């Protein structure tokens, strides 16, 4: 069972390098839309980390549905590419660190969900991995 969770961790862990490699393969520059998508990934990491910590520590957490950002227009950002990637690395590292230290019981811990009725910590991570993949695909498409 933990192998399924390790796959999720590996997917999240590999993303910052994949983003960097994609940008490098396209000349090392990123247009504003890509910068916004990187910021979106980083912001969602921070939000998911907070949600997972709540699920982990509270008896039975009530979770609101998160907006689906797969097709969202990224906001304009003022940070440089390197600054955005550094924040992304940090936020992703904190999220992965939490996940690597979860017990099987914590992965399976349930929470109330506004739309789904009930969800688990693992379900929340799976949704985040799917969103991560969708946004990374948009980065690749935007870069051409």
Coordinates of C-alpha atoms in Angstrom, one line a residue:
X1 CA 0.0 0.0 0.0
X2 CA 2.8 2.4 0.8
X3 CA 4.1 1.9 -2.7
X4 CA 1.1 3.7 -4.1
X5 CA 1.9 6.6 -1.9
X6 CA 5.6 6.5 -2.8
X7 CA 4.6 7.0 -6.4
X8 CA 2.7 10.2 -5.5
X9 CA 5.7 11.4 -3.6
X10 CA 8.0 10.7 -6.5
X11 CA 5.7 12.5 -8.9
X12 CA 5.7 15.6 -6.7
X13 CA 9.4 15.4 -6.0
X14 CA 10.4 15.3 -9.7
X15 CA 8.3 18.3 -10.8
X16 CA 10.7 21.1 -10.0
X17 CA 13.5 19.5 -12.0
X18 CA 11.1 18.7 -14.9
X19 CA 10.0 22.4 -15.0
X20 CA 13.6 23.6 -15.0
X21 CA 14.6 21.1 -17.7
X22 CA 11.6 22.1 -19.8
X23 CA 12.5 25.8 -19.6
X24 CA 16.2 25.0 -20.3
X25 CA 15.2 23.0 -23.4
X26 CA 13.4 26.1 -24.7
X27 CA 16.3 28.5 -24.3
X28 CA 16.2 29.1 -20.6
X29 CA 13.7 31.9 -20.8
X30 CA 10.1 31.9 -19.7
X31 CA 7.3 34.2 -20.9
X32 CA 5.0 35.8 -18.4
X33 CA 2.4 33.1 -18.8
X34 CA 4.9 30.4 -17.7
X35 CA 6.0 32.5 -14.8
X36 CA 2.4 32.7 -13.7
X37 CA 2.0 29.0 -14.0
X38 CA 5.1 28.4 -11.8
X39 CA 3.7 30.7 -9.2
X40 CA 0.4 28.9 -9.4
X41 CA 2.1 25.6 -8.7
X42 CA 4.0 27.0 -5.8
X43 CA 1.0 28.7 -4.3
X44 CA -1.0 25.5 -4.5
X45 CA 1.8 23.6 -2.8
X46 CA 1.6 25.9 0.1
X47 CA -2.2 25.6 0.3
X48 CA -2.1 21.8 0.1
X49 CA 0.5 21.6 2.7
X50 CA -1.7 23.6 5.1
X51 CA -4.7 21.4 4.3
X52 CA -2.8 18.2 4.8
X53 CA -1.4 19.4 8.1
X54 CA -5.0 20.2 9.2
X55 CA -6.2 16.7 8.2
X56 CA -3.2 15.2 10.0
X57 CA -3.6 17.0 13.3
X58 CA -7.4 17.6 13.6
X59 CA -9.9 14.9 14.7
X60 CA -12.1 15.3 11.6
X61 CA -11.4 18.3 9.3
X62 CA -13.9 20.1 7.2
X63 CA -12.3 20.9 3.8
X64 CA -13.7 23.4 1.3
X65 CA -13.3 22.5 -2.4
X66 CA -10.3 24.0 -4.0
X67 CA -10.7 25.7 -7.4
X68 CA -9.7 23.7 -10.4
X69 CA -6.7 25.6 -11.7
X70 CA -5.9 23.3 -14.6
X71 CA -7.3 25.8 -17.1
X72 CA -7.0 29.0 -14.9
X73 CA -5.4 32.1 -16.3
X74 CA -2.2 32.7 -14.3
X75 CA -1.9 36.0 -12.6
X76 CA 0.9 38.4 -13.7
X77 CA 3.9 38.0 -11.4
X78 CA 6.7 40.4 -10.7
X79 CA 9.3 37.9 -9.5
X80 CA 12.1 36.7 -11.7
X81 CA 12.2 33.1 -13.0
X82 CA 15.0 32.1 -10.6
X83 CA 13.0 33.6 -7.6
X84 CA 9.9 31.7 -8.6
X85 CA 11.8 28.5 -9.1
X86 CA 13.5 28.9 -5.7
X87 CA 10.1 29.4 -4.0
X88 CA 8.6 26.5 -5.9
X89 CA 11.6 24.3 -4.8
X90 CA 11.1 25.4 -1.1
X91 CA 7.3 24.9 -1.1
X92 CA 7.5 21.6 -2.9
X93 CA 10.3 20.4 -0.5
X94 CA 8.1 21.2 2.5
X95 CA 5.2 19.3 1.0
X96 CA 7.3 16.3 0.1
X97 CA 8.9 16.3 3.5
X98 CA 5.5 16.1 5.2
X99 CA 4.4 13.3 2.9
X100 CA 7.6 11.2 3.4
X101 CA 7.0 11.2 7.2
X102 CA 3.3 10.2 7.1
X103 CA 2.3 6.8 8.6
X104 CA -0.1 4.6 6.7
X105 CA -2.8 5.5 9.1
X106 CA -2.2 9.2 8.4
X107 CA -2.4 8.6 4.6
X108 CA -5.8 7.0 5.1
X109 CA -7.1 9.6 7.6
X110 CA -10.6 10.9 6.5
X111 CA -11.9 14.4 6.3
X112 CA -15.2 15.9 5.4
X113 CA -15.2 17.5 2.0
X114 CA -17.6 20.2 0.8
X115 CA -18.3 18.5 -2.6
X116 CA -17.2 14.9 -2.2
X117 CA -18.8 14.3 1.2
X118 CA -15.7 12.5 2.5
X119 CA -12.1 12.3 1.4
X120 CA -8.8 11.0 2.7
X121 CA -5.4 12.7 3.0
X122 CA -4.2 10.4 0.1
X123 CA -7.1 11.5 -2.1
X124 CA -6.1 15.1 -1.5
X125 CA -2.5 14.3 -2.6
X126 CA -3.8 12.5 -5.7
X127 CA -5.8 15.5 -6.7
X128 CA -2.8 17.7 -6.2
X129 CA -0.6 15.4 -8.3
X130 CA -3.2 15.5 -11.1
X131 CA -3.3 19.3 -11.0
X132 CA 0.5 19.4 -11.0
X133 CA 0.7 17.3 -14.1
X134 CA -1.9 19.4 -15.9
X135 CA -0.1 22.7 -15.1
X136 CA 3.2 21.2 -16.1
X137 CA 1.6 20.2 -19.4
X138 CA 0.5 23.8 -19.9
X139 CA 4.0 25.0 -19.2
X140 CA 5.3 22.7 -22.0
X141 CA 2.5 23.8 -24.4
X142 CA 3.1 27.4 -23.7
X143 CA 6.8 27.1 -24.4
X144 CA 6.1 25.3 -27.6

